[in-house]
One Martini backbone bead per residue (centre of mass of N, CA, C, O) as a GRO file, in nm:
protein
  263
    1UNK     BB    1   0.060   0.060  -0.025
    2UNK     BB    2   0.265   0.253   0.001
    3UNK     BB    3   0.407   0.176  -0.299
    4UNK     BB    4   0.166   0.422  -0.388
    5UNK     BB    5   0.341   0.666  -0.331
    6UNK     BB    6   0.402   0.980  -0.393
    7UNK     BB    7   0.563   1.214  -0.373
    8UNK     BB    8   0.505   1.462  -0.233
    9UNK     BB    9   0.293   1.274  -0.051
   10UNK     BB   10   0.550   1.199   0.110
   11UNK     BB   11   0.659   1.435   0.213
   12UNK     BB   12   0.432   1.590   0.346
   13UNK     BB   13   0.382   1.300   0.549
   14UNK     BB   14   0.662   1.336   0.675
   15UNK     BB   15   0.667   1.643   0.756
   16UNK     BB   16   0.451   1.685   0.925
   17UNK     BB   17   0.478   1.440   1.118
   18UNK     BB   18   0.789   1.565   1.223
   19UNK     BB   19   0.676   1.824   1.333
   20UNK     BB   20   0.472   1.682   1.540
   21UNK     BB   21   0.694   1.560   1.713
   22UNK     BB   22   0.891   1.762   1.781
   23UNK     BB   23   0.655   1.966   1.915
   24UNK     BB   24   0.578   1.782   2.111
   25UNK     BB   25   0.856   1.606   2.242
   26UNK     BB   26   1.090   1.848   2.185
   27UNK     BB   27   0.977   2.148   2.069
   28UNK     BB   28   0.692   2.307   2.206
   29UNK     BB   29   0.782   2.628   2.128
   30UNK     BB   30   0.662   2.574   1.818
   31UNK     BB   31   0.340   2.639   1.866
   32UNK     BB   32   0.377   2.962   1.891
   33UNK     BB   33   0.478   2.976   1.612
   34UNK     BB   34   0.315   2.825   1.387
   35UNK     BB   35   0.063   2.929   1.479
   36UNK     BB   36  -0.226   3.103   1.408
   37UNK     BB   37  -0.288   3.417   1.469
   38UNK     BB   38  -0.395   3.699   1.483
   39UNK     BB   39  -0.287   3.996   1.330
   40UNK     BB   40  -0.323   4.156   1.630
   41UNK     BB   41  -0.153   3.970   1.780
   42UNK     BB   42   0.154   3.955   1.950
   43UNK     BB   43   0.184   3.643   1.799
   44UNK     BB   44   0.228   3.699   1.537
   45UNK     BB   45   0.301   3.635   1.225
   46UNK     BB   46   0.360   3.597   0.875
   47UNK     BB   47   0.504   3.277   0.881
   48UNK     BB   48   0.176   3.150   0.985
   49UNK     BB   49   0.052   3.095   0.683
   50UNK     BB   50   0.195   2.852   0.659
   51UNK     BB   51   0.280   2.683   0.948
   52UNK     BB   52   0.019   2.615   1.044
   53UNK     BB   53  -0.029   2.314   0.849
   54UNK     BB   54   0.195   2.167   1.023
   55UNK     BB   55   0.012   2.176   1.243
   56UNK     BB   56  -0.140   1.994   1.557
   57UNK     BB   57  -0.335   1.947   1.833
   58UNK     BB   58  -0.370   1.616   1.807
   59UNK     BB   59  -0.337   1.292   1.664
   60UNK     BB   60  -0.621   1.284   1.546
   61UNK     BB   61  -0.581   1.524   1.349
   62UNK     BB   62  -0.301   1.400   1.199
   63UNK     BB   63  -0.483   1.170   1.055
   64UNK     BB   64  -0.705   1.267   0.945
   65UNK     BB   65  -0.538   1.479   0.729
   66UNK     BB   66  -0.305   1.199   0.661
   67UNK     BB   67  -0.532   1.016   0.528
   68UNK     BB   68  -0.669   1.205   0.354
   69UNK     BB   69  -0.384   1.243   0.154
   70UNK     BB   70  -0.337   0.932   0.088
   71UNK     BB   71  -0.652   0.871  -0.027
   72UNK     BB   72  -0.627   1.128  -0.263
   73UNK     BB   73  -0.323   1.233  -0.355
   74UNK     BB   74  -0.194   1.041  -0.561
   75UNK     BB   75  -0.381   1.030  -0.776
   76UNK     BB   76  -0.384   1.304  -0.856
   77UNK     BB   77  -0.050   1.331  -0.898
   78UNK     BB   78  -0.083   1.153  -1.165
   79UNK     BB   79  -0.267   1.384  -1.306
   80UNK     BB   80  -0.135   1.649  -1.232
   81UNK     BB   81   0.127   1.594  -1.096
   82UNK     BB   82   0.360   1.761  -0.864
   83UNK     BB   83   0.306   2.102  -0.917
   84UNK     BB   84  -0.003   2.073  -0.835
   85UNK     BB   85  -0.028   1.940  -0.606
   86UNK     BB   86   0.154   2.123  -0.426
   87UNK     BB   87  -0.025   2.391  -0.523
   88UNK     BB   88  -0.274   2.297  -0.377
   89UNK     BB   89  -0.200   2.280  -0.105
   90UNK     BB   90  -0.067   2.570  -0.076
   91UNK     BB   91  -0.310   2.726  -0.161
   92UNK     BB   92  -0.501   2.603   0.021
   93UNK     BB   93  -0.363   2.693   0.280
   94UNK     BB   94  -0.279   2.995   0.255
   95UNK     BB   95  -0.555   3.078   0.179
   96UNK     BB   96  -0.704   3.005   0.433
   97UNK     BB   97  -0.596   3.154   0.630
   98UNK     BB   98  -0.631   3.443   0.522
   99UNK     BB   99  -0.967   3.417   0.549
  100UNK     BB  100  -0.947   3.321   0.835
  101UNK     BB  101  -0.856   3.572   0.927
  102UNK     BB  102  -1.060   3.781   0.800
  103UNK     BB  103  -1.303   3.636   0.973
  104UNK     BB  104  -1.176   3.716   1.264
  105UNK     BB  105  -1.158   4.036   1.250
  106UNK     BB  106  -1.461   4.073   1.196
  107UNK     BB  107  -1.533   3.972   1.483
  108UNK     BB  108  -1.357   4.129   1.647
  109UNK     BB  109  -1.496   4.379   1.539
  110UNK     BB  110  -1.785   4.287   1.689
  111UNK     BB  111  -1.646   4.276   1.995
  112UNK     BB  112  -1.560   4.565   2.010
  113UNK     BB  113  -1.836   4.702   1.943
  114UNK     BB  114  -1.972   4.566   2.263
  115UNK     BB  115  -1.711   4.713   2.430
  116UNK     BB  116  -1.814   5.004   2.319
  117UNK     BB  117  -2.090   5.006   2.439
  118UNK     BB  118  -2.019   4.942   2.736
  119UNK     BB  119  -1.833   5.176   2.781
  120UNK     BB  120  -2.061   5.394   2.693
  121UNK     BB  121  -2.328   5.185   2.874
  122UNK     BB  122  -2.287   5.055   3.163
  123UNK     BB  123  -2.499   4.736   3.168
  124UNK     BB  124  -2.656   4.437   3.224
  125UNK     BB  125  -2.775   4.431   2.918
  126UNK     BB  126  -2.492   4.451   2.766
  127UNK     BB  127  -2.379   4.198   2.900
  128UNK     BB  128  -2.566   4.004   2.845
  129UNK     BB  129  -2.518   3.995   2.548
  130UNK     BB  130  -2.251   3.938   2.523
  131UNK     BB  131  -2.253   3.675   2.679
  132UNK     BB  132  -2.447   3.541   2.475
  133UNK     BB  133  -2.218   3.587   2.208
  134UNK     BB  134  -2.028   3.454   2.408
  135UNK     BB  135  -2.035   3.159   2.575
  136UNK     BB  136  -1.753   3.000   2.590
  137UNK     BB  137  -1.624   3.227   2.766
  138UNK     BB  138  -1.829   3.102   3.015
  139UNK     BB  139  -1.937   3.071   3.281
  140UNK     BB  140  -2.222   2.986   3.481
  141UNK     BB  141  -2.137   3.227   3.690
  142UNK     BB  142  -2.215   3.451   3.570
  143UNK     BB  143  -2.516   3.483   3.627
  144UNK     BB  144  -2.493   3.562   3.894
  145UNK     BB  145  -2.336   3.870   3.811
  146UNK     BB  146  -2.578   3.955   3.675
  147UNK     BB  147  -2.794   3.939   3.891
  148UNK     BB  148  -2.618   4.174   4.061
  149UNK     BB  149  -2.592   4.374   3.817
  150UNK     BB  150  -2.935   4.419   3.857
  151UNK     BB  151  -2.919   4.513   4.156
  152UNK     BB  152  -2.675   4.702   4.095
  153UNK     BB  153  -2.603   4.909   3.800
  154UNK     BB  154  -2.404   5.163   3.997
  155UNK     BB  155  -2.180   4.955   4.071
  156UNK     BB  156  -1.875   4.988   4.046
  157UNK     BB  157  -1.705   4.748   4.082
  158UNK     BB  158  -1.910   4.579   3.860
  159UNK     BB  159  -1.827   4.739   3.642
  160UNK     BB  160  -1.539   4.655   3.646
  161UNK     BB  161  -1.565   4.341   3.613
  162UNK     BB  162  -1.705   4.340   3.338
  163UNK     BB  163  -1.454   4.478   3.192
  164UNK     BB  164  -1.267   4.271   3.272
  165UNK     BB  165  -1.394   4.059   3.136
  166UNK     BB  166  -1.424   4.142   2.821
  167UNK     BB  167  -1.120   4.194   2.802
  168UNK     BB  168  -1.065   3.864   2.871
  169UNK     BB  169  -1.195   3.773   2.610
  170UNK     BB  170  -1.067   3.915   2.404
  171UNK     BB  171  -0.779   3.792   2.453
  172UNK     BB  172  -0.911   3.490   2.410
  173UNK     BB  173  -0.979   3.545   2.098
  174UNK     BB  174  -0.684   3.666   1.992
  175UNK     BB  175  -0.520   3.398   2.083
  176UNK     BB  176  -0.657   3.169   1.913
  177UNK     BB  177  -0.527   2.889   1.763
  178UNK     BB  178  -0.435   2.807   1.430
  179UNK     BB  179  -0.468   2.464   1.284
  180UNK     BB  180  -0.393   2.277   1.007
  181UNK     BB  181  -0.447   2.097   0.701
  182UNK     BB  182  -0.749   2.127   0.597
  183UNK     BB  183  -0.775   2.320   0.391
  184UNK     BB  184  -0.575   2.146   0.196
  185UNK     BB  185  -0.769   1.904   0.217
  186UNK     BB  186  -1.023   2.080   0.102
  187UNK     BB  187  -0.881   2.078  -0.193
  188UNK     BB  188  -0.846   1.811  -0.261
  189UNK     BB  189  -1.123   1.695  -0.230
  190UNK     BB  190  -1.296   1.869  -0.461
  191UNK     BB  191  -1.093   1.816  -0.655
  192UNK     BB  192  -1.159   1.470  -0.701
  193UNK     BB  193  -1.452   1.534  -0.748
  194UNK     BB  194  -1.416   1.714  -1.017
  195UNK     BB  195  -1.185   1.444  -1.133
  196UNK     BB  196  -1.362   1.175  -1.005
  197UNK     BB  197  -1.698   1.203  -0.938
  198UNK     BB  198  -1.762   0.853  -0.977
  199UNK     BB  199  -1.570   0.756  -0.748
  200UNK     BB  200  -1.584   0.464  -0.514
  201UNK     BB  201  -1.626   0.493  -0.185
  202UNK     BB  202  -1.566   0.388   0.104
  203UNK     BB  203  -1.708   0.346   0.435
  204UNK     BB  204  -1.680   0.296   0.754
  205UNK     BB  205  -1.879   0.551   0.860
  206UNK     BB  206  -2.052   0.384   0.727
  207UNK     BB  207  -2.050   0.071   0.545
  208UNK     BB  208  -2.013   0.238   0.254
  209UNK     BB  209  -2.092   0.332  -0.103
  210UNK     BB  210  -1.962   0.637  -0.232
  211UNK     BB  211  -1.937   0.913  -0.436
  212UNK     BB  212  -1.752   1.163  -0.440
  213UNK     BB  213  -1.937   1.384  -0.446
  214UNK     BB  214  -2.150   1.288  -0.237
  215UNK     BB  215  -1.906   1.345  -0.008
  216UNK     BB  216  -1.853   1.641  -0.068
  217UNK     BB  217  -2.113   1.783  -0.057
  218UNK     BB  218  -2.175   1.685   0.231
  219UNK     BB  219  -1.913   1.835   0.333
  220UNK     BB  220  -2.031   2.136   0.189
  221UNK     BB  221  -2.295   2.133   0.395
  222UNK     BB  222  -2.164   2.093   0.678
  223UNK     BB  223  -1.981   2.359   0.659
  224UNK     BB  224  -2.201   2.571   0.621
  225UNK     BB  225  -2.346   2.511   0.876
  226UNK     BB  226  -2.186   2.596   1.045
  227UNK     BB  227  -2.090   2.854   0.989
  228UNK     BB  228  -2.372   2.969   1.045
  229UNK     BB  229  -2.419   2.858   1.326
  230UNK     BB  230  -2.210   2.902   1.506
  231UNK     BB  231  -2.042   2.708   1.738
  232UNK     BB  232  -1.878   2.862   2.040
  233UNK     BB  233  -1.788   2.554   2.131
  234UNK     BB  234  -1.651   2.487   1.852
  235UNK     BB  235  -1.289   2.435   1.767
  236UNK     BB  236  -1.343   2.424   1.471
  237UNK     BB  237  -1.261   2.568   1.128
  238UNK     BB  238  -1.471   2.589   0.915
  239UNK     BB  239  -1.397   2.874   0.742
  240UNK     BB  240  -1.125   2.693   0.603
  241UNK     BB  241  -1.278   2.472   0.498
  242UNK     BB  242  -1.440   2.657   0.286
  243UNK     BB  243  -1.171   2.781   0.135
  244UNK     BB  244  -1.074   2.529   0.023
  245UNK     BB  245  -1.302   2.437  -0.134
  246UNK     BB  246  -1.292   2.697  -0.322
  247UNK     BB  247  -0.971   2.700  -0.399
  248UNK     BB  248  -0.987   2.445  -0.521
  249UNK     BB  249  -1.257   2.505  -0.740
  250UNK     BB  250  -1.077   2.728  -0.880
  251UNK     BB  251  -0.817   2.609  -0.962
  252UNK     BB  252  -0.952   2.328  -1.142
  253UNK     BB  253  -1.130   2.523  -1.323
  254UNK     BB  254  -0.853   2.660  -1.451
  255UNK     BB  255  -0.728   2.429  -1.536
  256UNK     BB  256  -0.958   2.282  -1.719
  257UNK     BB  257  -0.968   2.568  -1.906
  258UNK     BB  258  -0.657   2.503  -1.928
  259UNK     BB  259  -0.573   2.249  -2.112
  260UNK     BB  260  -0.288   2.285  -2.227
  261UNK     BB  261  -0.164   2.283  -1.893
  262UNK     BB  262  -0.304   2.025  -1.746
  263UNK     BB  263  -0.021   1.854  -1.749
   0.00000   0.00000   0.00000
C-alpha cells in the first residue's frame, strides 16, 4: 500500500509528520511559533499564514488530516503532476489562513463594537448581550454576577468586574490559534470530486459505498451550515474548511479551462 504513494504525497507526509513529533516531544515551544494567531494579537508572525498548516493540536487531528492526504493525493498526483499537486495543497493551505484571518478579523472587529458600547454605556442588559453573543468564553456562574449586576446597576465595582471581563475575553479571543492542514485537505478533496466525481469510495462509517462528489458534498454543506450556525463551543475552524473547498475548486476550475497546460 505504501509503495503506491506519489513523491509529493510522501513528503508532505514525512514533513508534516516529522514536525507534529518535534513539537510535541521535543520542541514544544515551536507550537507558538507555527500556530497562526489573529492579525493583531502580539503572537502573530506572518511566516504564520505557511507554517500553521504544518501544525496539529494532537494526533487525532494530524491522522484525519494525513489520512485523507494519503487516500486522495497519490491519484491526484498521478493525474495532475507534482507542480499542481504541491501547488494546490499549499495555496489551498495558506490561501485558507488568509480567509480565516479575515473571517477572525471581522468577528474581532463585532467584539470590540459590542465592548464599546458597553464602554459607552456600562448596563447589565449590555453585558448581558455580550454575554449570550459569546457564551463559550464564560462560566455558568456568570449568571450569579449578571443577576447582582442587575440589582445594583450603578455599583463601581460591579462596573469595573464587568470591563475587566469583557477585556479578558477580547484577550482569548485574540489569542486562540489555528493549526492543521485542514483547508489544504479540503482543496484536495473538492480537486478528487471535480476531475474524479463518479470514483467509488467506501466508508468506515457507516460501511457503505458512495460515489466522490456525493461525499464531497456532503462535506460541503455540513461546513457551511456549520459556518453559519457558528457553534461558539466548536474549536474546529470551519470557515478555513469552505475556504479551502472554495479556492480548490477554483484552482480545478481555472486549471480544466486551461486544457492546453492541464498535464
Amino acid at each position: 500500500m505504501f509503495r503506491n504513494l506519489t513523491p509529493v504525497v510522501k513528503n508532505l507526509l514525512l514533513i508534516t509528520i516529522g514536525v507534529y513529533v518535534v513539537a510535541s516531544f521535543f520542541m514544544p515551544q515551536l507550537k507558538a511559533f507555527f500556530a497562526l494567531y489573529y492579525v493583531h494579537s502580539n503572537r502573530f508572525i506572518p511566516t504564520q499564514f505557511l507554517t500553521y498548516m504544518f501544525m496539529h493540536a494532537d494526533g487525532w487531528h494530524l491522522f484525519s488530516n494525513m489520512f485523507g492526504l494519503f487516500i486522495f493525493g497519490p491519484l491526484l498526483e498521478q493525474f495532475l503532476g507534482p507542480k499542481k499537486i504541491l501547488s494546490l495543497w499549499m495555496i489551498c493551505g495558506v490561501g485558507s489562513g488568509l480567509l480565516y484571518s479575515g473571517y477572525t478579523a471581522y468577528r474581532m472587529n463585532q467584539m470590540d463594537n459590542s465592548i464599546s458600547a458597553f464602554y459607552s454605556n456600562p448596563n447589565p442588559d449590555n453585558f448581558r448581550e455580550f454575554v449570550n453573543n459569546n457564551p463559550g468564553f464564560f462560566k455558568p456562574g456568570v449568571y450569579d454576577f449578571i443577576d447582582a449586576y442587575d440589582r445594583n446597576p450603578d455599583n463601581a465595582n460591579l462596573i469595573q468586574r464587568a470591563k475587566d471581563n469583557l477585556m479578558s475575553v477580547r484577550e482569548m479571543q485574540a489569542n486562540v490559534p489555528m493549526v492543521g492542514a485542514s483547508g489544504a485537505l479540503f482543496g484536495v478533496l473538492i480537486a478528487f470530486a471535480m476531475l474524479f466525481p463518479n470514483t467509488q469510495l467506501f466508508l468506515l462509517f457507516p460501511p457503505m459505498p458512495v460515489k466522490a462528489k456525493y461525499l464531497v458534498l456532503f462535506y460541503g454543506l455540513y461546513t457551511v451550515y456549520n459556518v453559519i450556525y457558528n457553534n461558539p463551543l466548536d474549536n474546529v475552524a470551519h470557515f478555513a474548511h469552505l475556504s479551502g473547498l472554495v479556492i480548490g475548486a477554483a484552482l480545478v476550475w481555472y486549471w480544466k479551462k486551461d486544457r492546453r497546460n492541464f498535464y
